[in-house]
mmCIF file of C-alpha atoms in Angstrom:
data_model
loop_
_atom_site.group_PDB
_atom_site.id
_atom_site.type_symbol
_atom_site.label_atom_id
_atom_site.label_comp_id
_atom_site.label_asym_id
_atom_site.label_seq_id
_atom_site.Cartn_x
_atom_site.Cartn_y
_atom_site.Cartn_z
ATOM 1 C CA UNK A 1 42.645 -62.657 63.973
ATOM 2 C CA UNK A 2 40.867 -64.775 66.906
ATOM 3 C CA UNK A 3 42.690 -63.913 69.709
ATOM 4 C CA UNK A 4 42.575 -60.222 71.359
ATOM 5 C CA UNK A 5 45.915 -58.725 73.046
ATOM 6 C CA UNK A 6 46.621 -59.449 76.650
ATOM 7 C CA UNK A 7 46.655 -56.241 78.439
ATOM 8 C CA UNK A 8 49.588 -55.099 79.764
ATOM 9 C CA UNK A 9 48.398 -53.902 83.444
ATOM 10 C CA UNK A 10 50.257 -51.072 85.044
ATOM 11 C CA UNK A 11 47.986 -50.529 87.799
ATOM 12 C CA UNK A 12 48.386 -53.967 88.650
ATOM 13 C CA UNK A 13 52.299 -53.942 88.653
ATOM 14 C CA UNK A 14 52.070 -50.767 90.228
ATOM 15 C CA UNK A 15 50.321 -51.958 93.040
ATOM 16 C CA UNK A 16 52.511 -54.812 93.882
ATOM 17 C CA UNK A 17 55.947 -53.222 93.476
ATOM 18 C CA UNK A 18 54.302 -50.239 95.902
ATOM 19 C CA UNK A 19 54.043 -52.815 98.213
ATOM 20 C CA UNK A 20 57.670 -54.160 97.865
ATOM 21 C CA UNK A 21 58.869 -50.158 98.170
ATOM 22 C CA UNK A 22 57.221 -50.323 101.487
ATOM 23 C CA UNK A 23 58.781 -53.067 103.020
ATOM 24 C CA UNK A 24 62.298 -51.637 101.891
ATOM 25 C CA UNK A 25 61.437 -48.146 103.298
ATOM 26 C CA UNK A 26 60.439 -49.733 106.189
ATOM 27 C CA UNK A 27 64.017 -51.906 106.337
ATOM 28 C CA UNK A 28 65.868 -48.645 105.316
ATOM 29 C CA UNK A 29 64.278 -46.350 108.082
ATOM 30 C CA UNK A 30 64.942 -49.048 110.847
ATOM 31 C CA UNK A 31 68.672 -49.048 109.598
ATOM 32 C CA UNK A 32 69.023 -45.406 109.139
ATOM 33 C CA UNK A 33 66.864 -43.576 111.311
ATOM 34 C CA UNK A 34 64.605 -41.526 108.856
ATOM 35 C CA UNK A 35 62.331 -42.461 105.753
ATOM 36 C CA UNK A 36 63.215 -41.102 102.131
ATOM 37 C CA UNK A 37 61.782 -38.106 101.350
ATOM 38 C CA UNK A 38 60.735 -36.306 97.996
ATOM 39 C CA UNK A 39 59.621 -32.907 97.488
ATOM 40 C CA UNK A 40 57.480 -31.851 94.581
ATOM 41 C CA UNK A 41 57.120 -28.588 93.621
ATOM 42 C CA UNK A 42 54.043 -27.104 91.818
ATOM 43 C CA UNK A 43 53.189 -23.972 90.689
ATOM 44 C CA UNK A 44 49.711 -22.065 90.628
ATOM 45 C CA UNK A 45 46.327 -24.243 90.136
ATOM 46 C CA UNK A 46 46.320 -26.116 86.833
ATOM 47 C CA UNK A 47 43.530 -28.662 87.925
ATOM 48 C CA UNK A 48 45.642 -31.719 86.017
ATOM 49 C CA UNK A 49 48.654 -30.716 87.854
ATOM 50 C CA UNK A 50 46.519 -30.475 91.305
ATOM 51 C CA UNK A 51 45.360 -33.877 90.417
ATOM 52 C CA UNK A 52 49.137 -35.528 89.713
ATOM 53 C CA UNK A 53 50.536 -33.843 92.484
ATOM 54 C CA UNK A 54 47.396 -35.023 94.850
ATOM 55 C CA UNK A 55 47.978 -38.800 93.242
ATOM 56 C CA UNK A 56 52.210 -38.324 93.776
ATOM 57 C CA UNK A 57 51.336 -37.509 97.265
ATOM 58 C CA UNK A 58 49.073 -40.179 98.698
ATOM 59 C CA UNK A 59 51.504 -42.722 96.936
ATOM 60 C CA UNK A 60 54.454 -41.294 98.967
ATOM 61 C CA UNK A 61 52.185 -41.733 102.054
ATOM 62 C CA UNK A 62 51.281 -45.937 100.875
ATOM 63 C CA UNK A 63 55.059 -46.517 100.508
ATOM 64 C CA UNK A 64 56.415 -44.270 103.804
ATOM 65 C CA UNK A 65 58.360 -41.735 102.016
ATOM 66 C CA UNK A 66 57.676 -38.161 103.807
ATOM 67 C CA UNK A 67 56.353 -35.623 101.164
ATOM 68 C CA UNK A 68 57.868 -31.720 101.128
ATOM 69 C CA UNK A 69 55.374 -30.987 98.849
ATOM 70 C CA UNK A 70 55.041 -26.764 98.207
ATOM 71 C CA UNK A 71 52.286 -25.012 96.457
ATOM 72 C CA UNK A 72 53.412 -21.914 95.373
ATOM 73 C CA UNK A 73 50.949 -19.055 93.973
ATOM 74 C CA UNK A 74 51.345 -18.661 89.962
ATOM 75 C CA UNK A 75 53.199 -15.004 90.254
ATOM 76 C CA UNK A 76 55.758 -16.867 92.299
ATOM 77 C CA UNK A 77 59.478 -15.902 90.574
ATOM 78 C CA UNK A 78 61.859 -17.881 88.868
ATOM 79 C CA UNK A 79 64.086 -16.459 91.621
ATOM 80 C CA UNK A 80 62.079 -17.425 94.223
ATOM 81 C CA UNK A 81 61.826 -20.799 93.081
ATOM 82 C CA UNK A 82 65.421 -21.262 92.515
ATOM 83 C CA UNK A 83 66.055 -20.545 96.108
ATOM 84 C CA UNK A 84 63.901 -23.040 97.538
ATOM 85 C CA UNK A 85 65.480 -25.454 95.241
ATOM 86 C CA UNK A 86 68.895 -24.855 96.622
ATOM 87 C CA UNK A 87 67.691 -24.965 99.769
ATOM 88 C CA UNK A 88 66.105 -28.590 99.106
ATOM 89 C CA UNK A 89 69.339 -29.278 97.474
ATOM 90 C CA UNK A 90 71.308 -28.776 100.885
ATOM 91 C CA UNK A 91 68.494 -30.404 103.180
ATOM 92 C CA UNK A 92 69.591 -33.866 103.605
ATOM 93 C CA UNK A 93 66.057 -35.208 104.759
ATOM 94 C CA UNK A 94 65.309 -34.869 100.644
ATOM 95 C CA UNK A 95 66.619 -37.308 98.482
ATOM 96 C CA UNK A 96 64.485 -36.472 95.328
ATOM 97 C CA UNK A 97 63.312 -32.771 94.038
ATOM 98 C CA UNK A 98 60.110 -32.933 91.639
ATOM 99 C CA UNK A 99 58.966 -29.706 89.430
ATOM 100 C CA UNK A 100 55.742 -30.573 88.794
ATOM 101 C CA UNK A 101 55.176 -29.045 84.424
ATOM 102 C CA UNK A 102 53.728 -27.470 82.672
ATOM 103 C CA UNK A 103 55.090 -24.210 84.514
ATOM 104 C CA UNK A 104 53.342 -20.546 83.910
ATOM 105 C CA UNK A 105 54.459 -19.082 81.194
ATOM 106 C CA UNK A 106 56.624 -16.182 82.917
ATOM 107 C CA UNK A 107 58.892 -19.424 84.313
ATOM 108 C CA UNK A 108 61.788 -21.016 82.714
ATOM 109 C CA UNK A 109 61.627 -24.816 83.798
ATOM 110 C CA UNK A 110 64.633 -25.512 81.628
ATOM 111 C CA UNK A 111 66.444 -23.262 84.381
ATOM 112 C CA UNK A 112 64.784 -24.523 86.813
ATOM 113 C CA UNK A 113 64.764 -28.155 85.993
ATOM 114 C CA UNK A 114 69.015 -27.811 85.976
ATOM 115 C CA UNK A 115 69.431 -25.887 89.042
ATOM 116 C CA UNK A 116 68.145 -29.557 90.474
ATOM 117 C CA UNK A 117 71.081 -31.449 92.091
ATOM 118 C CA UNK A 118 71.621 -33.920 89.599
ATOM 119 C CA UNK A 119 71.673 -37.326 92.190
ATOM 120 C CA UNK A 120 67.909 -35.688 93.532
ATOM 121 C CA UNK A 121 66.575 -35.206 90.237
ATOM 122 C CA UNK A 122 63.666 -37.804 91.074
ATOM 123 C CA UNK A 123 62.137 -37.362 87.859
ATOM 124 C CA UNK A 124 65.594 -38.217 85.128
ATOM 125 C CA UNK A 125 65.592 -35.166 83.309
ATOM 126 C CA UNK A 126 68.952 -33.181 84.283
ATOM 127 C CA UNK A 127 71.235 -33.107 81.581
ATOM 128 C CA UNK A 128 73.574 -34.791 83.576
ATOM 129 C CA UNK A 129 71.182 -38.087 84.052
ATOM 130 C CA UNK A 130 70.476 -37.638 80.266
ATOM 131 C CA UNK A 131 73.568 -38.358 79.385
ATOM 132 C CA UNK A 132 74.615 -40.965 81.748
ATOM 133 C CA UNK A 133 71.452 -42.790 80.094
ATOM 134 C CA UNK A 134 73.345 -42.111 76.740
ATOM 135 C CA UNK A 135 76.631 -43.548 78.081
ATOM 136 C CA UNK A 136 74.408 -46.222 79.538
ATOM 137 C CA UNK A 137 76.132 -45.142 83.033
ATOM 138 C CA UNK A 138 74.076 -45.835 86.250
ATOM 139 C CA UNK A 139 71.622 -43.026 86.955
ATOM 140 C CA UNK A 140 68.288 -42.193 87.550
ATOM 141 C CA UNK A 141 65.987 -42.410 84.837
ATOM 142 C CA UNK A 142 63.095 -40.853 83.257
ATOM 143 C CA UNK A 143 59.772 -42.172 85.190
ATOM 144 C CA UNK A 144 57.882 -43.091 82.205
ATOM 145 C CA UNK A 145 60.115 -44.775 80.033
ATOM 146 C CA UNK A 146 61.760 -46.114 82.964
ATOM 147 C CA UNK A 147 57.895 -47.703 83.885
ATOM 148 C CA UNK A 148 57.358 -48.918 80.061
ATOM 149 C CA UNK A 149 60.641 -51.169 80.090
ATOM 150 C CA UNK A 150 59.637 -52.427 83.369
ATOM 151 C CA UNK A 151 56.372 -53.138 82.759
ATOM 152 C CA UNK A 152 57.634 -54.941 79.306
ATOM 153 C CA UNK A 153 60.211 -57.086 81.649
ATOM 154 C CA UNK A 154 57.208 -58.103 83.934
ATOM 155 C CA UNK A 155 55.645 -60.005 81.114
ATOM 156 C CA UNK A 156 58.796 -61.376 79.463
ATOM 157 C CA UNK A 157 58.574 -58.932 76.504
ATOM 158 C CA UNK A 158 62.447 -59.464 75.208
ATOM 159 C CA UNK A 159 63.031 -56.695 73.074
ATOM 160 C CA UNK A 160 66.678 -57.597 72.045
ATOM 161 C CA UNK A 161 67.015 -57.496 68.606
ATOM 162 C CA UNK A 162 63.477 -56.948 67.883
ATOM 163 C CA UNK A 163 62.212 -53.295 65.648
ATOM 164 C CA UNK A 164 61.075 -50.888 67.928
ATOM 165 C CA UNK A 165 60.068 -47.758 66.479
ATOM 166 C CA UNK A 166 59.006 -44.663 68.906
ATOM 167 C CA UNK A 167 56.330 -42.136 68.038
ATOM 168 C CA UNK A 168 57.080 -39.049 69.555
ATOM 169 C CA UNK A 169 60.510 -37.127 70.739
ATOM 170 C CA UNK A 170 59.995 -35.291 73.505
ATOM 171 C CA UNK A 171 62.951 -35.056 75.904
ATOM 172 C CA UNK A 172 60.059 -36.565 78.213
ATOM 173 C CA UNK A 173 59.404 -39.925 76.960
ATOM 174 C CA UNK A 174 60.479 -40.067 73.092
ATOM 175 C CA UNK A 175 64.021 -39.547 73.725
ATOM 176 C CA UNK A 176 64.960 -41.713 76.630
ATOM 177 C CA UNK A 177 62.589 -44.407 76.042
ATOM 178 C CA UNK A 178 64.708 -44.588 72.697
ATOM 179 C CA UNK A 179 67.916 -44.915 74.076
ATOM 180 C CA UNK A 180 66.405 -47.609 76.874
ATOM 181 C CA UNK A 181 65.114 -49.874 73.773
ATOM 182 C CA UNK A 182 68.348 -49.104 72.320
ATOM 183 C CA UNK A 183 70.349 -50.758 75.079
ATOM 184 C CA UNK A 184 68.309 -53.359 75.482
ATOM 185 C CA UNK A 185 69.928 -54.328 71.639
ATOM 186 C CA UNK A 186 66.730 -53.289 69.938
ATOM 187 C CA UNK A 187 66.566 -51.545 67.243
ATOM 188 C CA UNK A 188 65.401 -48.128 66.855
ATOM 189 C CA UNK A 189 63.472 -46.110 64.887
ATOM 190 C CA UNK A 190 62.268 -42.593 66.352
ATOM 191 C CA UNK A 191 58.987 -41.330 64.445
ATOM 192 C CA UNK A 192 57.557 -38.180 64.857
ATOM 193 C CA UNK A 193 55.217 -35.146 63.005
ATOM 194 C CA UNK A 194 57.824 -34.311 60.222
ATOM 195 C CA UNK A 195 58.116 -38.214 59.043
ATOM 196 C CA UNK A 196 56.477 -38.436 56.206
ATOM 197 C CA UNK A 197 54.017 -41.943 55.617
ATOM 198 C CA UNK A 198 53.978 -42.552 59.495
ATOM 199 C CA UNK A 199 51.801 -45.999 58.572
ATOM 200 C CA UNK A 200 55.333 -47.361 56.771
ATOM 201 C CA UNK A 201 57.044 -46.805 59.771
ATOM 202 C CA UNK A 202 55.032 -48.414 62.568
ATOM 203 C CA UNK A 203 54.001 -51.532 60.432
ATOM 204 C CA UNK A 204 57.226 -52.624 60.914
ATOM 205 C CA UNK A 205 57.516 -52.589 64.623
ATOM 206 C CA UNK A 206 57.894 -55.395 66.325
ATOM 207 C CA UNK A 207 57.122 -52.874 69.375
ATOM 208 C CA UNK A 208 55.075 -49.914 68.915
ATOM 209 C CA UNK A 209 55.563 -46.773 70.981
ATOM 210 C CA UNK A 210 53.047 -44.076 70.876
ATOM 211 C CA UNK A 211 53.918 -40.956 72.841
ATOM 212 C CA UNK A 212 52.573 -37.644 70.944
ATOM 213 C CA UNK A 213 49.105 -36.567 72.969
ATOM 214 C CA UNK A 214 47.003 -36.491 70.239
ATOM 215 C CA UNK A 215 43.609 -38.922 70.241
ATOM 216 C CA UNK A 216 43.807 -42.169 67.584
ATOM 217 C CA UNK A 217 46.839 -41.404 66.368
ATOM 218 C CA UNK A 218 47.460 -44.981 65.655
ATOM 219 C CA UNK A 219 45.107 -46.759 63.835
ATOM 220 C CA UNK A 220 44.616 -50.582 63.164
ATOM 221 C CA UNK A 221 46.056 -50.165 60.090
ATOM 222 C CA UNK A 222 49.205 -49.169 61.234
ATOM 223 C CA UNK A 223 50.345 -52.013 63.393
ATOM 224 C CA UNK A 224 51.756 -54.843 62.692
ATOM 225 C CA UNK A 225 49.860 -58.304 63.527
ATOM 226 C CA UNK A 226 51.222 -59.749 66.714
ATOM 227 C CA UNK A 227 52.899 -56.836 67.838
ATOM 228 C CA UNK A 228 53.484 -55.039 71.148
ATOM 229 C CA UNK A 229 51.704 -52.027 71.211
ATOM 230 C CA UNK A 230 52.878 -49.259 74.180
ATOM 231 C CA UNK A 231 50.749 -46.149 74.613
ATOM 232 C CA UNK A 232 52.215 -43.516 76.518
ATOM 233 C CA UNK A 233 49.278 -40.282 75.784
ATOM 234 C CA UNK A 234 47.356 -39.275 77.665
ATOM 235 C CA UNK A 235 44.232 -36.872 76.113
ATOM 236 C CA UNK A 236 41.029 -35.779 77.862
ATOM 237 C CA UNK A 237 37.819 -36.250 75.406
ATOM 238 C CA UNK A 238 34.629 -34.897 76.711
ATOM 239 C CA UNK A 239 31.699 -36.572 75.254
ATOM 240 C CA UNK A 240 28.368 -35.487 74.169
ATOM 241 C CA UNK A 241 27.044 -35.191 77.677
ATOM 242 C CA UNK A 242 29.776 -33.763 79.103
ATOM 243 C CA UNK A 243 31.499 -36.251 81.060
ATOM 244 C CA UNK A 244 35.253 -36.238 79.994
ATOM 245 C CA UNK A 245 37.148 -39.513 79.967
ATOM 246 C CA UNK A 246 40.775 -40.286 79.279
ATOM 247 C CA UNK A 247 41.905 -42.023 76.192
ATOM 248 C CA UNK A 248 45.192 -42.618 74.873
ATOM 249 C CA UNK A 249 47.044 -42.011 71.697
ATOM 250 C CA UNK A 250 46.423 -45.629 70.196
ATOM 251 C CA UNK A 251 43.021 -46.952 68.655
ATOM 252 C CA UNK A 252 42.620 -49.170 71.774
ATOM 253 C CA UNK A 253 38.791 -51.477 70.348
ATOM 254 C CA UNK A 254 40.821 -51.606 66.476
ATOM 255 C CA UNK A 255 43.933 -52.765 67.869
ATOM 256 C CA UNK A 256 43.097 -54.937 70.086
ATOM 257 C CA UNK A 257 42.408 -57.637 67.712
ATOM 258 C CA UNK A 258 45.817 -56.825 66.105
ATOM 259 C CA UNK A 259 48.167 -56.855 68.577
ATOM 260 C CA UNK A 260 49.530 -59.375 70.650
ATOM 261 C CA UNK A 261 49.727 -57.098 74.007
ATOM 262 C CA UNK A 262 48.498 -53.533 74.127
ATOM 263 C CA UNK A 263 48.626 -51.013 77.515
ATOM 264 C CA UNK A 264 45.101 -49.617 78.280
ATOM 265 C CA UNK A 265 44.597 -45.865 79.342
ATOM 266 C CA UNK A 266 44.378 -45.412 81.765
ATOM 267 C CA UNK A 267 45.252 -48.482 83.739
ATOM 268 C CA UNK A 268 48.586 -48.567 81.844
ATOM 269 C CA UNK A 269 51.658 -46.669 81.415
ATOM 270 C CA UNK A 270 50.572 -43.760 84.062
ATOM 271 C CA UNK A 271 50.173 -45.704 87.063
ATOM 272 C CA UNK A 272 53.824 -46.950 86.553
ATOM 273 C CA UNK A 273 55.229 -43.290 86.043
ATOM 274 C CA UNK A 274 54.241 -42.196 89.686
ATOM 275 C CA UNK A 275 55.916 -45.991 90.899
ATOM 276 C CA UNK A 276 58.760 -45.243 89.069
ATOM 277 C CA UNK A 277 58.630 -41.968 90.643
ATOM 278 C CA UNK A 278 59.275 -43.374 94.450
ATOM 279 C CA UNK A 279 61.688 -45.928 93.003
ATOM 280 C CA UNK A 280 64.098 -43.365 91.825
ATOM 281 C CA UNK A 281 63.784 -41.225 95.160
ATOM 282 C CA UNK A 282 64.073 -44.829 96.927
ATOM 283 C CA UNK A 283 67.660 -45.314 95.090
ATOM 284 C CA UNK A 284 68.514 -41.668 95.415
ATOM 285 C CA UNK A 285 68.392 -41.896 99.418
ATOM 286 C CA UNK A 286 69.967 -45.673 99.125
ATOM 287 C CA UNK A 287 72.496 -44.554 97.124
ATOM 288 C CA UNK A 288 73.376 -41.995 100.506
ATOM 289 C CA UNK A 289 74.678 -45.256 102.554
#
């Protein structure tokens, strides 16, 4: 084919609906008398973690919302931590509660994750905001997927009635981002390790998600001409000299001539998770009034 796929840019859309959160903090705090405020909680010194929590941080600062942040030593206890979640769950200056994952081992962020008031669960993962998605009930919603379906709206990607098929079905991304397709009247099919000839499957997508975490999963091969191609991993590769890089889950230089628009990584899917992020503790503390 002649033509390449238009990138979908995250960072871009990211940048500019930053912009429009600050000007509504800044309308909300003159009518209410404090900023929003989110509180993420990480535990011990995983140096990705550091570096999403450092990223979550400084965007909280560019829109106005006041950061609780707490760094807690790894031998911290789950009992520990569940206290200072109830106490965030009572402080009204916090309208969103983050627990930044992977935990350490001895932790059970399950437990954690649903001692979380559901209406401050800034990242969409209580039970409870599961299954309002499911029942297609206002509620806040997973960042990610949340970020993919707006990021397909700002380029007037319909996706009613078109094949989507998901890669991937983590509670994370897989899951909700297949029930958000779904009510957007698309149809879905959910992929994952056990489906056997994968390359049957995402031919037929009119809209490719690829959410696993593992390095060229999805080859040129496997997507169908003209489609829209999402990818949601993010892998570190470390080349010969050393220097690492970040690369997704999708073939991006063999499917770019395929597709009709493709998300780089990075530049792409992330950059939207962290907006999404301050959206949902935005319309957490609106939702107050």
């Amino acid at each position: 084919m002649s033509s390449i796929a238009q990138l979908l840019d995250g960072k871009a859309l990211a940048q500019r609906m930053q912009a429009e959160l600050a000007e509504q903090v800044k309308a909300l705090q003159k009518q209410h008398g404090r900023a929003p405020g989110l509180a993420v909680l990480m535990v011990g010194d995983n140096p990705a973690s550091a570096a999403y929590v450092r990223n979550k941080e400084r965007a909280c600062q560019t829109v106005g919302i006041v950061s609780f942040g707490t760094h807690f030593p790894a031998e911290t206890t789950q009992a520990e931590l569940e206290q200072t979640i109830w106490n965030l769950n009572h402080d009204d200056r916090v309208d969103g509660i983050l627990v930044q994952l992977p935990l350490p081992d001895h932790l059970d962020s399950v437990a954690l994750l649903n001692q979380i008031h559901p209406d401050k669960d800034a990242d969409g993962l209580h039970p409870t905001n599961l299954g309002r998605l499911v029942r297609g009930e206002p509620g806040l919603r997973s960042c990610t997927p949340a970020g993919v379906m707006r990021l397909l709206a700002e380029y007037k990607i319909d996706v009613s009635g078109r094949q989507a098929v998901v890669v991937g079905r983590s509670i994370l991304v897989g899951k909700p981002i297949a029930m958000l397709l779904l009510e957007a009247d698309a149809t879905v099919t959910i992929a994952h390790s056990r489906s056997p000839d994968l390359s049957a499957l995402t031919c037929r997508a009119d809209i490719l998600i690829a959410a696993v975490g593992r390095q060229n999963l999805i080859t040129a091969e496997m997507v169908k001409p003209g489609s829209v191609v999402v990818d949601v991993g993010i892998n570190r590769v470390t080349d010969g000299t050393g220097k690492s890089r970040l690369v997704g889950d999708v073939d991006f230089s063999a499917v770019q001539p395929i597709a009709a628009y493709l998300t780089p990584v990075p530049g792409g899917v992330g950059a939207m998770t962290v907006t999404m992020l301050l959206h949902n503790t935005v319309w957490s503390y609106s939702q107050k009034f």
